[in-house]
Short mmCIF file of C-alpha atoms and ligand atoms in Angstrom, two decimals:
data_model
loop_
_atom_site.label_atom_id
_atom_site.label_comp_id
_atom_site.label_asym_id
_atom_site.label_seq_id
_atom_site.Cartn_x
_atom_site.Cartn_y
_atom_site.Cartn_z
CA MET A 1 85.32 60.38 34.25
CA ILE A 2 84.06 57.31 32.30
CA LEU A 3 86.95 55.66 30.38
CA PHE A 4 85.74 53.80 27.22
CA THR A 5 87.89 51.25 26.10
CA THR A 6 87.34 50.12 22.00
CA SER A 7 89.09 48.50 20.01
CA GLU A 8 88.47 50.63 17.35
CA ILE A 9 87.44 54.71 17.10
CA TYR A 10 86.17 56.73 14.16
CA PRO A 11 88.20 58.88 13.01
CA PHE A 12 91.44 57.25 14.08
CA SER A 13 90.33 53.94 12.58
CA LYS A 14 87.68 51.60 11.63
CA SER A 15 86.27 48.54 10.29
CA GLY A 16 82.47 49.45 10.64
CA GLY A 17 80.03 50.31 12.99
CA LEU A 18 81.74 50.27 16.24
CA GLY A 19 84.07 52.25 15.23
CA ASP A 20 80.85 54.70 13.97
CA VAL A 21 79.84 54.43 17.34
CA ALA A 22 83.26 54.78 19.43
CA GLY A 23 84.06 57.73 17.33
CA ILE A 24 80.22 59.99 18.37
CA LEU A 25 78.77 58.46 21.67
CA PRO A 26 82.02 60.24 24.24
CA LEU A 27 81.34 62.97 22.13
CA ALA A 28 77.60 63.54 23.09
CA LEU A 29 78.17 62.35 26.73
CA ARG A 30 80.80 65.27 27.05
CA GLU A 31 77.89 67.29 25.69
CA LEU A 32 75.57 65.80 28.56
CA GLY A 33 78.37 67.67 31.04
CA ARG A 34 80.29 63.76 31.49
CA GLU A 35 83.98 63.54 31.57
CA VAL A 36 85.60 60.95 29.06
CA ALA A 37 88.24 59.64 27.71
CA VAL A 38 88.53 56.93 25.07
CA ILE A 39 91.55 54.25 25.17
CA THR A 40 92.30 51.94 22.14
CA PRO A 41 95.34 50.58 19.91
CA LEU A 42 97.60 51.95 18.45
CA TYR A 43 97.37 50.37 14.46
CA GLY A 44 99.74 51.15 11.90
CA ARG A 45 96.23 51.88 10.21
CA ILE A 46 95.60 55.28 11.91
CA TYR A 47 94.61 57.68 9.38
CA SER A 48 93.75 60.51 10.82
CA THR A 49 96.00 63.85 10.36
CA THR A 50 93.70 65.88 11.98
CA TYR A 51 94.63 64.86 15.45
CA PRO A 52 98.03 64.77 16.31
CA LEU A 53 99.33 62.01 18.44
CA ARG A 54 101.54 63.30 21.17
CA LEU A 55 103.40 60.55 23.64
CA LEU A 56 102.76 61.04 26.80
CA MET A 57 104.46 58.47 28.80
CA GLU A 58 106.92 55.45 27.92
CA ASN A 59 106.73 52.12 29.35
CA CYS A 60 103.90 51.68 30.68
CA PRO A 61 104.28 48.77 32.91
CA VAL A 62 101.49 46.25 31.66
CA GLY A 63 102.98 42.93 32.87
CA TYR A 64 101.36 40.85 29.91
CA PRO A 65 102.32 38.23 28.81
CA TRP A 66 105.76 37.88 30.55
CA PRO A 67 106.12 40.84 34.02
CA GLU A 68 108.83 42.56 32.07
CA VAL A 69 106.46 43.83 29.31
CA THR A 70 105.15 47.65 29.00
CA ALA A 71 102.90 49.28 26.50
CA ASP A 72 103.72 53.42 25.77
CA ILE A 73 100.89 55.93 25.35
CA TYR A 74 100.38 58.11 23.27
CA VAL A 75 97.38 60.77 23.39
CA ALA A 76 95.25 62.50 20.83
CA ASP A 77 92.57 65.80 21.86
CA TYR A 78 89.37 64.61 19.86
CA GLN A 79 87.32 67.56 20.07
CA GLY A 80 88.04 67.79 23.94
CA VAL A 81 88.20 64.06 24.60
CA PRO A 82 91.33 62.55 25.18
CA VAL A 83 92.08 59.63 23.17
CA TYR A 84 94.61 57.33 25.00
CA PHE A 85 96.66 55.06 22.21
CA VAL A 86 98.53 51.71 23.51
CA ASP A 87 101.25 51.15 21.63
CA ARG A 88 103.20 47.92 21.37
CA PRO A 89 103.84 47.50 17.68
CA GLU A 90 104.33 43.41 17.55
CA TYR A 91 100.87 43.46 18.55
CA PHE A 92 98.94 46.10 16.33
CA ASP A 93 101.32 47.84 14.02
CA ARG A 94 99.99 45.53 10.89
CA GLY A 95 98.27 45.94 7.93
CA GLU A 96 94.39 45.26 8.95
CA TYR A 97 92.81 45.26 12.41
CA TYR A 98 91.63 41.39 13.56
CA CYS A 99 92.21 38.92 10.23
CA THR A 100 93.18 38.32 6.58
CA TYR A 101 91.78 36.37 4.02
CA HIS A 102 93.37 34.01 5.52
CA GLY A 103 91.53 34.60 8.64
CA GLU A 104 91.85 36.09 12.41
CA TYR A 105 95.44 36.74 13.70
CA PHE A 106 96.64 33.87 15.44
CA ASP A 107 97.58 35.75 18.23
CA ASN A 108 93.87 37.94 18.73
CA CYS A 109 93.68 36.59 22.24
CA GLU A 110 97.38 37.38 23.18
CA ARG A 111 96.89 40.71 21.51
CA PHE A 112 93.63 42.08 23.21
CA ILE A 113 94.37 40.90 26.35
CA PHE A 114 97.15 42.64 26.55
CA PHE A 115 95.81 45.48 25.69
CA SER A 116 92.96 45.11 28.41
CA ARG A 117 95.20 44.65 31.02
CA ALA A 118 97.22 48.07 29.53
CA VAL A 119 93.42 49.75 30.12
CA LEU A 120 93.72 48.73 33.57
CA ALA A 121 97.65 49.65 34.39
CA TRP A 122 97.03 53.30 32.10
CA ALA A 123 93.50 53.99 34.28
CA ARG A 124 95.98 53.97 37.27
CA TRP A 125 98.37 56.82 36.15
CA LEU A 126 95.42 58.81 34.96
CA ASP A 127 94.66 62.17 36.56
CA HIS A 128 90.83 61.62 36.95
CA LYS A 129 90.31 58.80 38.12
CA PRO A 130 87.48 56.64 35.84
CA THR A 131 84.16 55.72 37.34
CA ILE A 132 82.95 53.79 35.37
CA LEU A 133 84.81 51.32 32.71
CA HIS A 134 83.15 51.24 29.39
CA CYS A 135 84.08 48.33 27.44
CA ASN A 136 82.97 47.43 23.98
CA ASP A 137 82.68 43.91 22.45
CA TRP A 138 84.96 40.51 22.71
CA HIS A 139 88.05 42.52 23.12
CA THR A 140 87.70 44.22 25.69
CA SER A 141 85.52 42.28 28.12
CA LEU A 142 87.85 40.47 30.68
CA ILE A 143 88.08 44.18 31.37
CA PRO A 144 85.43 43.77 34.08
CA ALA A 145 86.70 40.58 35.02
CA TYR A 146 90.20 41.95 35.58
CA LEU A 147 88.09 44.87 37.54
CA PHE A 148 86.16 42.26 39.81
CA GLU A 149 89.49 40.90 40.66
CA ALA A 150 91.37 44.00 41.30
CA ARG A 151 88.40 44.78 43.85
CA GLN A 152 88.94 42.50 46.04
CA SER A 153 92.89 43.60 47.14
CA ASP A 154 92.99 47.05 45.47
CA PRO A 155 90.93 49.54 47.50
CA PHE A 156 91.77 51.88 44.49
CA TRP A 157 88.94 50.51 42.32
CA GLY A 158 86.64 49.65 45.23
CA ASP A 159 83.92 51.72 43.54
CA VAL A 160 84.27 51.81 39.21
CA GLY A 161 82.25 49.60 37.83
CA SER A 162 81.88 48.40 34.55
CA VAL A 163 79.94 48.24 31.93
CA LEU A 164 80.21 45.93 28.39
CA THR A 165 77.96 47.21 25.22
CA ILE A 166 77.66 43.91 22.95
CA HIS A 167 77.67 45.41 19.48
CA ASN A 168 77.98 41.40 17.74
CA LEU A 169 77.56 38.71 19.95
CA ALA A 170 78.55 36.37 16.88
CA PHE A 171 82.22 37.11 17.76
CA GLN A 172 83.12 36.38 21.25
CA GLY A 173 86.78 35.64 20.95
CA GLN A 174 86.71 31.91 22.14
CA TYR A 175 90.10 30.45 22.53
CA SER A 176 91.74 27.12 23.83
CA ALA A 177 91.95 27.52 28.01
CA ARG A 178 96.09 27.29 27.90
CA LEU A 179 95.55 31.10 27.17
CA PHE A 180 92.97 31.44 29.90
CA TRP A 181 95.75 30.27 32.30
CA GLU A 182 98.21 32.37 30.98
CA SER A 183 95.52 35.46 31.04
CA GLY A 184 96.43 36.19 34.80
CA LEU A 185 92.90 35.96 35.88
CA SER A 186 92.08 33.65 39.05
CA LEU A 187 90.97 30.52 39.04
CA SER A 188 87.44 31.59 40.88
CA ALA A 189 86.42 32.96 37.21
CA TRP A 190 87.65 28.94 34.97
CA SER A 191 83.88 28.08 35.68
CA MET A 192 80.01 27.50 33.81
CA ASP A 193 79.56 31.22 35.16
CA GLY A 194 82.97 33.06 34.32
CA ALA A 195 84.97 32.34 31.51
CA GLU A 196 85.24 28.70 30.21
CA TYR A 197 82.34 27.92 27.79
CA TYR A 198 82.55 24.03 27.23
CA GLY A 199 85.94 23.48 27.50
CA SER A 200 87.02 27.15 25.78
CA PHE A 201 87.82 30.54 27.40
CA ASN A 202 85.26 32.52 26.17
CA MET A 203 85.86 36.22 26.14
CA LEU A 204 82.67 37.57 25.77
CA LYS A 205 80.71 35.06 28.33
CA THR A 206 83.29 36.10 30.69
CA GLY A 207 82.23 39.64 30.17
CA ILE A 208 78.93 38.92 30.19
CA ALA A 209 79.83 37.77 33.35
CA TYR A 210 81.73 40.16 35.16
CA ALA A 211 80.43 43.66 33.70
CA ASP A 212 77.84 45.18 36.35
CA LYS A 213 75.81 46.03 33.87
CA VAL A 214 75.29 44.87 29.91
CA THR A 215 73.90 46.85 27.02
CA THR A 216 73.68 46.09 23.16
CA VAL A 217 73.19 48.45 20.37
CA SER A 218 69.03 48.39 20.37
CA PRO A 219 65.78 46.91 22.17
CA SER A 220 64.88 44.26 19.54
CA TYR A 221 68.48 42.64 19.72
CA ALA A 222 68.16 42.99 23.39
CA ARG A 223 65.20 40.33 22.89
CA GLU A 224 66.40 38.52 20.41
CA ILE A 225 70.10 37.41 22.51
CA MET A 226 67.84 36.16 24.76
CA THR A 227 66.46 33.45 22.18
CA SER A 228 68.62 30.19 21.05
CA GLU A 229 67.97 31.56 17.01
CA PHE A 230 69.87 34.93 17.73
CA GLY A 231 72.34 33.91 21.02
CA TYR A 232 74.82 32.02 19.90
CA GLY A 233 75.49 29.85 22.70
CA MET A 234 75.46 33.00 25.49
CA GLU A 235 71.38 32.59 25.97
CA GLY A 236 71.64 30.87 28.91
CA MET A 237 74.29 32.86 30.40
CA LEU A 238 72.41 36.14 29.05
CA ALA A 239 68.96 34.88 30.94
CA LYS A 240 70.88 34.88 34.02
CA ARG A 241 72.24 38.21 33.78
CA ALA A 242 68.73 39.88 32.33
CA ARG A 243 67.86 42.13 35.39
CA ASP A 244 70.93 43.94 33.83
CA VAL A 245 70.69 43.68 30.28
CA GLN A 246 69.33 46.52 28.62
CA GLY A 247 68.65 48.23 24.84
CA ILE A 248 70.27 51.26 23.92
CA LEU A 249 69.76 52.56 20.10
CA ASN A 250 72.96 53.63 18.72
CA GLY A 251 72.59 57.21 17.13
CA VAL A 252 73.72 58.69 13.86
CA ASP A 253 76.27 61.63 13.77
CA TYR A 254 75.53 63.71 11.75
CA SER A 255 77.87 66.16 11.76
CA ILE A 256 79.42 63.81 9.44
CA TRP A 257 76.90 62.00 7.53
CA ASP A 258 74.26 64.66 6.49
CA PRO A 259 73.81 65.56 3.38
CA ARG A 260 73.11 69.46 3.49
CA ALA A 261 77.27 69.20 4.11
CA ASP A 262 78.68 66.37 3.24
CA PRO A 263 82.24 67.35 2.29
CA PHE A 264 82.42 63.43 -0.10
CA LEU A 265 79.32 64.78 -1.74
CA LYS A 266 79.69 66.99 -5.65
CA ALA A 267 76.27 68.40 -4.43
CA HIS A 268 74.62 68.79 -1.14
CA TYR A 269 70.53 68.58 -0.67
CA SER A 270 67.88 68.77 1.94
CA PRO A 271 64.24 67.17 2.15
CA TYR A 272 63.09 70.50 0.67
CA ASP A 273 65.26 70.48 -1.94
CA LEU A 274 66.17 67.38 -3.77
CA SER A 275 67.56 68.82 -6.72
CA GLY A 276 71.44 68.19 -5.50
CA LYS A 277 70.32 64.47 -4.63
CA ARG A 278 70.35 64.03 -8.74
CA LEU A 279 73.41 65.91 -9.22
CA CYS A 280 75.04 63.21 -6.33
CA LYS A 281 73.03 60.25 -8.76
CA LYS A 282 74.94 61.62 -12.23
CA ASP A 283 77.81 61.47 -10.32
CA LEU A 284 77.40 57.94 -9.07
CA LEU A 285 76.89 56.88 -12.21
CA GLU A 286 79.89 58.12 -13.99
CA THR A 287 82.13 57.36 -11.06
CA MET A 288 80.87 53.68 -11.24
CA GLY A 289 80.52 53.64 -15.08
CA LEU A 290 76.92 52.96 -14.86
CA HIS A 291 75.08 53.49 -17.64
CA SER A 292 73.27 57.24 -17.99
CA ARG A 293 70.07 55.91 -18.61
CA PHE A 294 69.98 54.66 -14.93
CA LEU A 295 69.64 58.31 -13.79
CA SER A 296 65.94 57.58 -14.90
CA ARG A 297 65.77 54.22 -13.24
CA PRO A 298 65.98 53.31 -9.94
CA VAL A 299 69.90 52.91 -8.32
CA LEU A 300 70.23 50.16 -5.69
CA GLY A 301 73.32 50.65 -3.28
CA PHE A 302 74.58 48.13 -1.20
CA ILE A 303 77.35 48.90 1.44
CA GLY A 304 78.80 46.77 4.44
CA ARG A 305 81.25 43.56 5.04
CA MET A 306 80.34 40.81 2.72
CA ARG A 307 79.42 38.32 5.21
CA TRP A 308 76.92 35.84 6.47
CA GLN A 309 75.32 38.21 8.46
CA LYS A 310 74.56 41.12 5.72
CA GLY A 311 72.82 38.56 3.54
CA VAL A 312 74.57 39.42 0.29
CA ASP A 313 74.22 36.44 -0.86
CA LEU A 314 69.90 36.91 -1.05
CA VAL A 315 70.80 39.57 -2.72
CA LEU A 316 73.20 37.48 -5.20
CA ASP A 317 69.72 35.32 -5.33
CA ILE A 318 67.53 37.82 -6.62
CA LEU A 319 69.98 39.55 -8.92
CA PRO A 320 68.08 37.79 -12.33
CA GLU A 321 65.18 39.71 -11.16
CA LEU A 322 66.79 42.86 -10.67
CA LEU A 323 68.86 43.02 -13.91
CA GLU A 324 65.78 42.15 -15.65
CA MET A 325 63.96 45.00 -13.73
CA ASP A 326 66.35 47.27 -15.18
CA LEU A 327 67.73 49.18 -12.56
CA GLY A 328 70.58 49.49 -11.73
CA LEU A 329 72.95 48.67 -8.95
CA VAL A 330 76.40 49.93 -7.20
CA PHE A 331 78.01 47.40 -4.45
CA LEU A 332 80.70 48.45 -1.64
CA GLY A 333 81.87 46.43 0.64
CA GLU A 334 84.86 43.55 1.18
CA GLY A 335 84.47 40.06 3.13
CA ASP A 336 84.33 36.92 2.02
CA LEU A 337 86.60 35.64 -1.28
CA GLU A 338 83.96 33.74 -2.49
CA THR A 339 81.35 36.89 -2.34
CA GLU A 340 83.80 39.01 -3.90
CA THR A 341 84.48 36.96 -6.91
CA SER A 342 80.78 36.49 -7.98
CA LEU A 343 80.06 40.53 -7.62
CA THR A 344 83.53 40.93 -9.81
CA ASN A 345 82.56 38.59 -11.99
CA LEU A 346 78.77 39.50 -12.13
CA SER A 347 79.87 43.51 -13.21
CA GLU A 348 82.26 41.90 -16.08
CA GLN A 349 79.05 40.48 -17.36
CA TYR A 350 76.71 43.21 -16.80
CA PRO A 351 78.93 46.27 -17.60
CA GLY A 352 76.97 49.06 -17.25
CA GLN A 353 74.16 48.20 -15.52
CA LEU A 354 76.58 46.55 -12.10
CA ALA A 355 79.34 47.97 -10.65
CA VAL A 356 81.37 46.97 -7.78
CA GLU A 357 84.10 48.02 -5.83
CA ILE A 358 85.75 45.27 -3.41
CA GLY A 359 87.87 47.02 -0.77
CA TYR A 360 87.36 50.07 2.86
CA THR A 361 86.32 53.98 1.16
CA GLU A 362 84.91 56.22 3.20
CA GLU A 363 84.26 58.82 0.19
CA LEU A 364 82.65 56.11 -2.06
CA SER A 365 80.39 55.21 0.87
CA HIS A 366 79.12 58.54 0.85
CA GLN A 367 78.83 58.68 -2.48
CA ILE A 368 76.66 55.70 -2.64
CA MET A 369 74.67 56.44 0.17
CA ALA A 370 73.60 59.99 -1.69
CA GLY A 371 73.78 58.91 -5.04
CA SER A 372 71.95 55.35 -5.09
CA ASP A 373 67.76 55.69 -4.91
CA ILE A 374 67.34 52.17 -2.73
CA PHE A 375 69.82 50.83 -0.04
CA LEU A 376 69.64 47.31 0.28
CA MET A 377 70.11 45.76 3.62
CA PRO A 378 68.71 42.18 4.11
CA SER A 379 70.99 41.16 7.48
CA ARG A 380 70.28 37.84 8.85
CA TYR A 381 70.81 39.35 12.43
CA GLU A 382 71.93 42.90 12.57
CA PRO A 383 72.18 44.20 16.95
CA CYS A 384 71.90 48.04 15.16
CA GLY A 385 73.22 48.69 11.99
CA LEU A 386 73.83 51.88 11.01
CA THR A 387 73.78 51.55 7.23
CA GLN A 388 69.75 51.93 7.37
CA LEU A 389 69.97 54.65 9.24
CA TYR A 390 71.91 56.93 6.85
CA GLY A 391 69.85 55.94 4.14
CA LEU A 392 67.08 57.57 6.00
CA ARG A 393 69.26 60.48 6.15
CA TYR A 394 70.23 60.89 2.44
CA GLY A 395 66.61 59.63 0.82
CA THR A 396 67.96 56.34 -0.22
CA LEU A 397 65.07 54.57 0.89
CA PRO A 398 66.11 51.12 2.65
CA VAL A 399 64.71 47.72 1.99
CA THR A 400 65.37 46.09 4.75
CA SER A 401 64.39 42.28 7.45
CA ASP A 402 62.70 42.63 10.26
CA VAL A 403 65.14 42.11 12.78
CA GLY A 404 67.46 43.73 15.60
CA GLY A 405 67.78 47.69 15.20
CA LEU A 406 66.18 47.29 11.64
CA ARG A 407 62.98 46.42 13.12
CA ASP A 408 63.45 49.58 15.55
CA THR A 409 64.27 52.10 12.54
CA VAL A 410 61.96 51.53 10.21
CA THR A 411 58.85 51.70 9.42
CA PRO A 412 57.54 49.82 6.31
CA TRP A 413 55.58 50.91 3.65
CA PRO A 414 52.66 50.24 3.84
CA GLU A 415 52.41 51.27 7.21
CA PRO A 416 50.97 55.23 8.32
CA GLY A 417 54.33 56.70 8.89
CA CYS A 418 56.39 54.71 6.67
CA THR A 419 60.49 55.50 6.17
CA GLY A 420 61.17 52.23 4.21
CA PHE A 421 60.63 48.98 3.18
CA LYS A 422 60.78 45.18 4.74
CA PHE A 423 59.92 41.56 4.42
CA ARG A 424 59.83 39.57 7.26
CA ARG A 425 60.80 35.96 6.31
CA PHE A 426 64.01 35.82 5.25
CA GLU A 427 63.41 33.84 1.43
CA PRO A 428 64.29 35.26 -1.63
CA GLU A 429 60.78 35.42 -3.23
CA ASP A 430 59.74 37.82 0.04
CA PHE A 431 63.14 39.93 -0.72
CA ALA A 432 62.67 40.53 -4.27
CA GLU A 433 58.54 41.35 -3.55
CA THR A 434 59.72 44.27 -1.30
CA VAL A 435 61.96 45.04 -3.63
CA ARG A 436 59.87 45.06 -6.51
CA ALA A 437 57.43 47.18 -4.30
CA ALA A 438 59.78 49.70 -3.23
CA VAL A 439 60.09 50.00 -7.30
CA ASP A 440 56.58 50.49 -7.72
CA LEU A 441 56.44 53.63 -5.27
CA TRP A 442 59.66 55.16 -7.29
CA ALA A 443 57.56 55.09 -10.02
CA ASP A 444 54.80 56.86 -8.74
CA PRO A 445 56.96 60.26 -7.62
CA LYS A 446 54.60 61.90 -4.96
CA GLY A 447 53.87 58.23 -3.29
CA TRP A 448 58.18 58.02 -3.27
CA GLU A 449 58.19 62.12 -2.72
CA ALA A 450 56.59 61.81 0.76
CA VAL A 451 58.00 58.57 2.37
CA ARG A 452 61.40 59.76 0.87
CA GLN A 453 60.74 63.12 2.88
CA ARG A 454 59.55 61.39 5.85
CA ALA A 455 63.05 59.55 6.19
CA MET A 456 64.66 62.55 5.98
CA LEU A 457 63.12 63.96 8.71
CA GLN A 458 63.59 61.19 11.31
CA ASP A 459 66.30 62.34 13.89
CA PHE A 460 68.27 59.70 15.62
CA SER A 461 70.77 61.89 16.68
CA TRP A 462 73.07 60.66 19.86
CA ARG A 463 71.32 62.95 22.49
CA GLN A 464 68.52 60.61 23.62
CA SER A 465 70.80 57.55 23.49
CA ALA A 466 73.50 59.29 25.52
CA ARG A 467 70.94 60.30 27.85
CA GLU A 468 70.25 56.92 28.46
CA TYR A 469 73.61 55.85 28.66
CA ASP A 470 74.24 58.19 31.45
CA ASN A 471 71.27 57.18 33.43
CA LEU A 472 73.28 53.78 33.28
CA TYR A 473 76.39 55.31 34.56
CA ARG A 474 74.43 56.67 37.48
CA SER A 475 72.97 53.82 38.61
CA LEU A 476 76.44 52.72 39.09
CA GLU A 477 77.88 55.31 40.39
CA GLU A 478 74.93 56.09 43.35
P1 ADP B 501 78.53 46.33 11.12
O1 ADP B 501 79.36 47.05 12.09
O2 ADP B 501 78.00 45.63 11.49
O3 ADP B 501 79.64 46.37 9.72
P2 ADP B 501 76.81 49.05 10.26
O4 ADP B 501 75.62 49.66 9.56
O5 ADP B 501 76.78 49.48 12.12
O6 ADP B 501 77.03 47.45 9.85
O7 ADP B 501 78.11 50.40 10.36
C1 ADP B 501 78.75 49.89 9.02
C2 ADP B 501 79.74 51.08 9.17
O8 ADP B 501 80.90 50.41 8.90
C3 ADP B 501 79.18 51.94 8.25
O9 ADP B 501 79.40 52.91 8.82
C4 ADP B 501 79.31 51.88 6.69
O10 ADP B 501 79.64 52.45 6.39
C5 ADP B 501 80.88 51.31 7.12
N1 ADP B 501 81.82 50.40 6.21
C6 ADP B 501 81.05 49.04 5.93
N2 ADP B 501 81.78 48.67 5.08
C7 ADP B 501 82.21 49.67 3.97
C8 ADP B 501 83.03 49.73 2.68
N3 ADP B 501 83.51 48.94 2.33
N4 ADP B 501 83.76 51.03 2.74
C9 ADP B 501 83.33 52.13 3.45
N5 ADP B 501 82.64 52.02 4.63
C10 ADP B 501 82.15 51.43 4.97
C1 GLC B 502 78.09 46.04 15.33
C2 GLC B 502 76.87 45.30 14.33
C3 GLC B 502 75.73 46.49 14.16
C4 GLC B 502 76.13 47.53 15.12
C5 GLC B 502 77.52 48.17 15.06
C6 GLC B 502 77.41 49.16 16.14
O1 GLC B 502 78.95 45.23 14.11
O2 GLC B 502 77.00 44.40 13.68
O3 GLC B 502 74.86 46.09 13.85
O4 GLC B 502 75.55 48.49 14.20
O5 GLC B 502 78.30 46.86 14.94
O6 GLC B 502 77.17 49.26 17.29
#
């Protein structure tokens, strides 16, 4: 049995792509005949009512940060996959998952040590013993180290393997050494080849050191993270583990992201009949208060965390040119206060042409995806990226930078088989020029139609990726 451990899982919790991946990969694995269960924290923000939660166990002993501390375990039947929820309200019943405008929660390290230890504690109570603990990002990356140590003392764990998937190397969970001493890991883990990073306790590094296999979410990012440009200080550790590092591209959950059946849309459409897309565009213009003349002009959409990674500042840099080209602009996201404020001010300055929604809205994200013509994604780095894949399926052609998963998923115009647009140098001029090329092609309906249809017919479903994970698990189970 694969026990998939994650700090978020859609539709119960989600702050970004990790939630999407956790919500579909276990289902795709089950379709391949794998037995899978998921374990995740029970946040105050859990919002699915479709899958009711049931209390399974009170007071599961966790023993951290004091010997007496316990967790309650709930379960939901998520389309045949059990999802276990670790409940400890003082850690997880909060307004946000990880951070507020004031920064990270002060006790994030403690929260996720607690969660990781609860995973190991609960795994011992399961009817079916896991063969693999599949961990994701820094939140759960101490688990491979706990497992490594448990294997030495407890035969139960002897044949259990661990996989760590890195969704974003920039977030490492780095804390004061003091927290290491409280984590329960043994002294031998405190080394250059383990949990220690220049005197600090680095949770992601610990996972990279101890996991039996390390994966990341695209082949290009797997190569990039071995370099100092993208490695965020982990390149040395990753290079040491190079033989066990692999890139497996994410897929898309087309049961949620497909304009043929998307319940959030006013109208549906397919690669062969795009009349519904026009209705979606009209609806988007009305919802966002854009002028109706943009029905016959390109509308550019941006959806995502408004952070340095996503390059929203590059969009702001070229805004005067975009406005001059008479394009409509729609932004949805939350993140840096400064970016949010600039965009809000701009929307007041250019009413009817530039609209912004600050916040997190699942419904609107689908509507922007369907109602826009072009999707902007000028990421500085992008481990995989899912929104460009949604853009392809929704016929909203992506204009992207040329990094990580964007490299692996978008074929740039005018190459044969092109599905979108890319700029190579991360400079405003290059980005502006590429948007201009996209707008020029948009003005040629035949040319646009050909690329759009090809984009919509791309298949990034999870089947292939799930097979690769399955093979990876097999290599550890043998
Ligand atoms: P990342 O995980 O780096 O944020 P991805 O492209 O992999 O980027 O995934 C982002 C996911 O989060 C997508 O499903 C996207 O639609 C969603 N998302 C991001 N910001 C918002 C928002 N403000 N409102 C709704 N959905 C959002
Ligand atoms: C991360 C990355 C994103 C990736 C997602 C899911 O948040 O930033 O590129 O698609 O995880 O793996």
